[in-house]
Amino acid sequence: AGLGPKPQAERMFALMDRFLSNDPVSLQKDILDHVEYTVARSRFSFDDFEAYQALAHSVRDRLIERWHDTQQYFKRKDPKRLYFLSLEFLMGRSLSNSVINLGIRDQCADALSQLGFEYEVLAEQEGDAALGNGGLARLSACQMDSLATLDYPAWGYGLRYQYGLFRQVILDGFQHEQPDYWLNFGNPWEIERVHVSYPVKFYGTVEEETLNGKSCKVWLPGETVEAVAYDNPIPGYGTRNTINLRLWAAKPDGQYDMESYNTGDYINAVVNRQRAETISCVLYPDDRSYQGKELRLKQHYFFVSASLQDIIRRFKDGHNNFDDFPEKVALQLNDTHPSLAVVEVMRVLVDEEHLGWDQAWNIVCRIFSFTTHTVLPEALEKIPVDLLGSLLPRHLQIIYDINFNFMEELKKRIGLDFNRLSQMSIVEEGAVKSIRMANLSIVCSHTVNGVSRMHSELLKTRVFKDFYELWPHKFQYKTNGVTQRRWIVVSNPSLCALISKWLGTEAWIRDIDLLIGLQEFAADADLHQEWKMVRKVNKMRLAEYIEAMSGVKVSLDAMFDVQIKRIHEYKRQLLNILSIIHRYDCIKNMEKTQRRKVVPRVCIVGGKAAPGYEVAKKIIKLCHAVAEKINNDADVGDLLKLIFVPDYNVSVAELVIPGADLSQHISTAGHEASGTGCMKFLMNGCLLLATADGSTVEIIEEIGEENMFLFGAKVHEVPALREKSSDHKAPLQFSHVVRMVRDGHFGFKDYFKSLCDGVEGDSDFYLLGSDFASYLEAQAAADKAFVDQEKWTQMSILSTAGSGRFSSDRTIEDYAETTWGIEPCKCPS
Ligand code: 9GP
């Protein structure tokens, strides 16, 4: 199939020697050219930021070459392609990742040093691309890296928000949100494609018309906005393949306001133009609940409609029969946010391509797969019918038709069980009649998966039980993974070098299973020596950052104990803080001689709270209030410090994770769908203190219980514990520390009252009280293990050695084979 080789393509491959060279001198020349012509500064006088810009453009040139080759090659080969639809991508910085994947880091460093610049200093000039909230968004970024590295013919699609995730600023211990205008200083990593744009329509009415003797529906939209493409090349590691992340920005439609201009209403016309741009203006900063907001729904449809127009255009350029569509296209719904795509494909096929309903439905059911990232019912999106009907009237009709057919099929299978029918219906009746986006996605997708084995079991037995009973074959599990390129090679270069030295190869960077080879040396004294040295250097780097950021000097002999992630009640940062209060209280009440036995700790907490999430914001304030007390208590000194790392993002994670001795993943069992932070820490040889929740259950299987610190109720015990009377749940130490907070030991007595109320008595939904005793035991076990540094180092080596299963390469291969049905398509080097 396809077009066959084109003469230009043949010639292009023949001219490979004209590609940019990667030796330091060529790089220097390119950098200076960009200083002069792109940044428009004199090549005799430019600062670090300008040097970063010039370097970024030089790297971008190389990315573009590979991008072109890859896209040409895909076009020639015409393989089945994966389109990964995600409303969020948390890419972080691009320079460091790109130079590693292109294999030109050392050459860049050499080139710069001869020009009087330091690579590391320039890399720090780049801000994070934070177009996402948390786990889901960072996972998308890791998966893009693996798709490129493994040569899969894939594209990502998303939104180019003008404002990414808010910047967290802490004033007097309280979180404040500031806009993240990440595009202020330009973005060299994207390519604006002014000629790639599509009209996206909203509102209006649906009319009935007759075409060729058949009646059909015609949508007469009321508003049109233009979607303009911005391409972000994603290079693979150790391959020429460079795939694309295409993000859409909203621009006013050319015709949009001609009338206003013509009637002289110039001001209104300009204001209207700005209104169009608001669609891609801001990322919603809440990964916890969805409120039926019109702008959010507009964002969903805007990105879905533009992406599908683009995908269908590409398909039609070489194919003229839509029955071939499922052979060429796999569409991945990353959570429910893009799920209007199923409806849009139906609309395009039926209304615009004039396929029959059944033929179109058959195509839809073969192209979509759906991943859900949550177990929290409040995070399952529902869209009020009134809102959907006004914004997308034709789509609402199609949803009703899909639901009607589904309900008819269901009645044949289960009879008139109205309770089940109404639970499975895509349309939820009730005070606010709504569309259940998860139900819509399940009905229309060929596979549905959770993101860890435990999560997928919970989907089958609880969240989507009825659907599992109906279609067991649809349900899969795909345990998440993270990319070792970003999380070891980029963020922990000294560990990377050490691993390569002991394994005798760098091949593990593409083939992570090789890491298991470290097991053989886990007791080797020489490796211990070198491993400890690497860890110490990373701790020094982190300690310097802490001092610069907070003014607190921390001891490198202390255990660096880290909990960094979004602030959520279920993630139980409060449990951590209460145990820190307990530790503080114990130290204060000890004799001086006893204190010598205390293992010094530096507790590091970081994470953002959704702006409207009051409890999470109070947890941040409590952390600061406790830190204020402890860090200023000279009597406690280096035995205990508490640090809150503000504005936690990908770059902060790259600094903190390699420096951590212990990391905490302590959600109430059954609440964390997977967790990916734990995988990053594991790869970096950090020991885990964890509950058996999400992916930690599988980590236990890989590295053994004896190499981590486990505690807490198991998932099957949670319901009974919630029933249990409060008097039997919490130990005395727990009541004591909560009392300290209540009594104003850390100030803000009234402000913290509701936090205390929420974890005492019958309101302790997340079981802080009943898990407290075993949590303290696990903490004590960690202290004990830390005293024996050789043992600790061995556990650390075994953690890294056992982390292979948690690479996103493994996850992506699994999706490719068992969900998407795609094959690698490697562009010749
Ligand atoms: O909370 C989940 C987290 O457990 C998971 O690892 C991640 C990636 O699958 O997704 C998170 N969910 C979200 O970020 C939004 O629901």
CSV table of C-alpha atoms in Angstrom, one decimal, residues 214 221 259 362 481 544 589 595 631 636 653 717 771 780:
chain,number,residue,atom,x,y,z
A,214,LYS,CA,-31.8,9.6,2.2
A,221,PRO,CA,-22.4,25.6,13.8
A,259,GLU,CA,-19.1,41.5,9.9
A,362,ASN,CA,-17.8,-1.1,13.2
A,481,GLY,CA,6.8,2.6,33.6
A,544,GLU,CA,23.3,22.9,48.3
A,589,ASN,CA,11.8,13.9,75.6
A,595,ARG,CA,20.0,11.0,71.6
A,631,ASN,CA,14.3,23.8,62.2
A,636,VAL,CA,17.3,19.2,68.2
A,653,ALA,CA,12.4,16.0,40.7
A,717,GLU,CA,-8.7,-4.9,54.9
A,771,ASP,CA,-2.0,2.7,60.0
A,780,ALA,CA,12.1,2.4,62.9
